[in-house]
CSV table of C-alpha atoms and ligand atoms in Angstrom, one decimal:
chain,number,residue,atom,x,y,z
A,1,MET,CA,-40.5,-64.4,176.9
A,2,LYS,CA,-41.4,-61.5,174.6
A,3,THR,CA,-39.4,-61.4,171.3
A,4,ASP,CA,-38.7,-57.6,171.3
A,5,CYS,CA,-38.3,-57.2,174.7
A,6,ILE,CA,-34.6,-56.0,175.6
A,7,PHE,CA,-34.5,-57.9,179.0
A,8,CYS,CA,-35.8,-61.0,177.6
A,9,LYS,CA,-33.1,-60.7,174.6
A,10,ILE,CA,-30.3,-60.5,177.2
A,11,LYS,CA,-31.7,-63.7,179.1
A,12,LYS,CA,-31.6,-65.6,175.8
A,13,GLY,CA,-28.0,-64.2,175.1
A,14,GLU,CA,-29.3,-62.5,172.0
A,15,ILE,CA,-28.2,-59.3,173.5
A,16,LYS,CA,-24.6,-59.4,175.1
A,17,SER,CA,-24.7,-58.5,178.9
A,18,GLU,CA,-22.8,-60.2,181.6
A,19,ILE,CA,-25.3,-62.1,183.7
A,20,LEU,CA,-23.9,-61.6,187.3
A,21,TYR,CA,-26.5,-63.8,188.9
A,22,SER,CA,-29.4,-66.0,188.2
A,23,ASP,CA,-31.8,-68.4,189.7
A,24,GLN,CA,-35.1,-69.7,189.1
A,25,TYR,CA,-36.9,-66.4,189.6
A,26,CYS,CA,-34.7,-63.6,188.4
A,27,PHE,CA,-31.3,-62.6,186.9
A,28,VAL,CA,-29.0,-59.6,187.6
A,29,ILE,CA,-27.0,-57.6,185.2
A,30,LYS,CA,-25.2,-54.1,185.4
A,31,ASP,CA,-27.1,-51.1,184.2
A,32,ILE,CA,-25.7,-50.0,180.6
A,33,SER,CA,-25.8,-46.3,181.8
A,34,PRO,CA,-25.1,-46.5,185.7
A,35,ARG,CA,-26.3,-43.5,187.8
A,36,ALA,CA,-23.9,-44.3,190.5
A,37,GLN,CA,-20.9,-46.5,191.2
A,38,VAL,CA,-23.2,-49.6,191.9
A,39,HIS,CA,-25.9,-49.9,189.6
A,40,LEU,CA,-27.6,-53.3,189.1
A,41,LEU,CA,-30.9,-54.5,187.8
A,42,VAL,CA,-32.7,-57.3,189.2
A,43,ILE,CA,-34.8,-58.6,186.5
A,44,PRO,CA,-37.8,-61.5,186.8
A,45,ASN,CA,-37.1,-64.3,184.3
A,46,LYS,CA,-40.7,-64.2,183.5
A,47,HIS,CA,-41.8,-61.1,181.2
A,48,ILE,CA,-44.2,-59.2,183.4
A,49,GLU,CA,-44.4,-55.6,182.2
A,50,GLU,CA,-45.6,-53.8,185.4
A,51,LEU,CA,-47.0,-54.7,188.9
A,52,VAL,CA,-50.5,-54.4,187.6
A,53,ASN,CA,-49.7,-57.3,185.0
A,54,MET,CA,-48.8,-59.7,187.7
A,55,ASP,CA,-50.6,-62.9,187.6
A,56,LYS,CA,-51.9,-64.6,191.0
A,57,GLY,CA,-48.8,-66.4,192.3
A,58,ASP,CA,-46.3,-64.0,191.0
A,59,GLN,CA,-45.8,-62.2,194.3
A,60,VAL,CA,-43.2,-64.9,195.2
A,61,ILE,CA,-41.3,-63.6,192.3
A,62,ILE,CA,-41.2,-59.8,193.8
A,63,GLY,CA,-40.1,-61.5,197.2
A,64,GLU,CA,-37.2,-63.2,195.6
A,65,MET,CA,-36.3,-60.0,193.6
A,66,PHE,CA,-36.1,-58.2,197.1
A,67,ALA,CA,-34.1,-60.9,198.6
A,68,SER,CA,-31.7,-60.8,195.5
A,69,ALA,CA,-31.4,-57.1,195.9
A,70,GLN,CA,-30.4,-57.6,199.4
A,71,ARG,CA,-27.7,-60.3,198.9
A,72,LEU,CA,-26.4,-58.1,196.3
A,73,ALA,CA,-26.0,-55.1,198.4
A,74,THR,CA,-24.1,-57.3,200.7
A,75,ASP,CA,-22.0,-58.8,198.2
A,76,THR,CA,-21.0,-55.3,196.5
A,77,GLY,CA,-20.4,-53.8,200.0
A,78,ILE,CA,-22.9,-51.1,200.0
A,79,SER,CA,-25.3,-52.8,202.5
A,80,ASP,CA,-23.9,-50.8,205.5
A,81,SER,CA,-23.4,-47.2,203.7
A,82,GLY,CA,-27.0,-47.7,202.3
A,83,TYR,CA,-28.7,-47.8,198.7
A,84,ARG,CA,-31.5,-47.2,197.1
A,85,LEU,CA,-34.1,-49.6,195.3
A,86,ILE,CA,-36.4,-48.4,192.5
A,87,ILE,CA,-39.0,-50.0,190.5
A,88,ASN,CA,-40.3,-47.5,187.6
A,89,GLN,CA,-43.7,-48.1,186.7
A,90,GLY,CA,-45.3,-46.6,183.6
A,91,GLU,CA,-45.1,-43.4,181.6
A,92,HIS,CA,-45.0,-40.8,184.6
A,93,SER,CA,-42.1,-42.7,186.1
A,94,GLY,CA,-40.0,-42.7,183.1
A,95,GLN,CA,-40.0,-46.6,182.7
A,96,MET,CA,-38.2,-47.4,179.6
A,97,VAL,CA,-37.9,-51.0,179.5
A,98,ASP,CA,-41.3,-52.7,180.0
A,99,HIS,CA,-40.4,-55.7,181.5
A,100,LEU,CA,-40.5,-55.2,185.4
A,101,HIS,CA,-37.1,-54.6,187.0
A,102,LEU,CA,-35.7,-53.5,190.3
A,103,HIS,CA,-32.8,-51.0,190.3
A,104,VAL,CA,-30.2,-51.4,193.0
A,105,ILE,CA,-28.2,-48.1,193.4
A,106,GLY,CA,-25.4,-47.0,195.7
A,107,GLY,CA,-21.9,-46.9,196.3
A,108,GLU,CA,-22.0,-43.2,196.9
A,109,GLN,CA,-24.0,-40.4,198.4
A,110,LEU,CA,-27.3,-40.2,196.1
A,111,GLY,CA,-29.3,-36.9,195.4
A,112,GLY,CA,-32.9,-36.3,196.4
A,113,MET,CA,-35.5,-38.6,195.3
A,114,VAL,CA,-36.8,-36.9,192.1
B,1,5GP,P1,-36.3,-48.0,183.7
B,1,5GP,O1,-36.2,-46.8,183.2
B,1,5GP,O2,-37.3,-48.8,182.7
B,1,5GP,O3,-36.7,-48.3,184.8
B,1,5GP,O4,-34.7,-48.5,183.4
B,1,5GP,C1,-34.4,-49.4,182.4
B,1,5GP,C2,-32.7,-49.5,182.6
B,1,5GP,O5,-32.4,-50.4,181.7
B,1,5GP,C3,-32.1,-48.0,182.4
B,1,5GP,O6,-31.6,-47.6,183.6
B,1,5GP,C4,-31.3,-48.4,181.3
B,1,5GP,O7,-29.9,-47.9,181.3
B,1,5GP,C5,-31.0,-49.9,181.2
B,1,5GP,N1,-30.9,-50.6,180.0
B,1,5GP,C6,-31.5,-50.1,179.0
B,1,5GP,N2,-31.0,-51.0,177.8
B,1,5GP,C7,-30.1,-51.8,178.5
B,1,5GP,C8,-29.2,-52.9,177.9
B,1,5GP,O8,-29.2,-53.2,176.5
B,1,5GP,N3,-28.3,-53.3,178.8
B,1,5GP,C9,-28.2,-52.9,180.1
B,1,5GP,N4,-27.2,-53.8,180.8
B,1,5GP,N5,-29.0,-52.2,180.6
B,1,5GP,C10,-29.9,-51.4,179.9
B,2,ZN,ZN1,-39.2,-59.2,178.6
């Protein structure tokens, strides 16, 4: 937990956001500013800023995040039509929240990569 982190605050209930799913590895919320009809964020419970900051043993968290993303895609009905998974890393990517998270974006035709 990091006291000034938006996602840690959401997890603790200090910032209001509906938690759509949670397990021992991660939790899922809707992005506050959705870029497509479906835009979810899969967020590890552990405060990891970027992939480079992962501890040994954290790889299991990444695997579970992708498993959650795949389940969410099925549950929201976008699995067959396709979707995009994005993890922004650092300044050039435009990462705004310094707590690792996986964007799950779909439900409509998406534009080019960048
Ligand atoms: P990043 O650019 O760091 O990869 O993405 C951070 C995402 O978090 C952005 O898409 C932004 O809209 C979303 N976000 C920022 N603050 C909040 C918040 O308080 N609640 C929710 N649900 N999403 C947020
Ligand atoms: Zn955090």
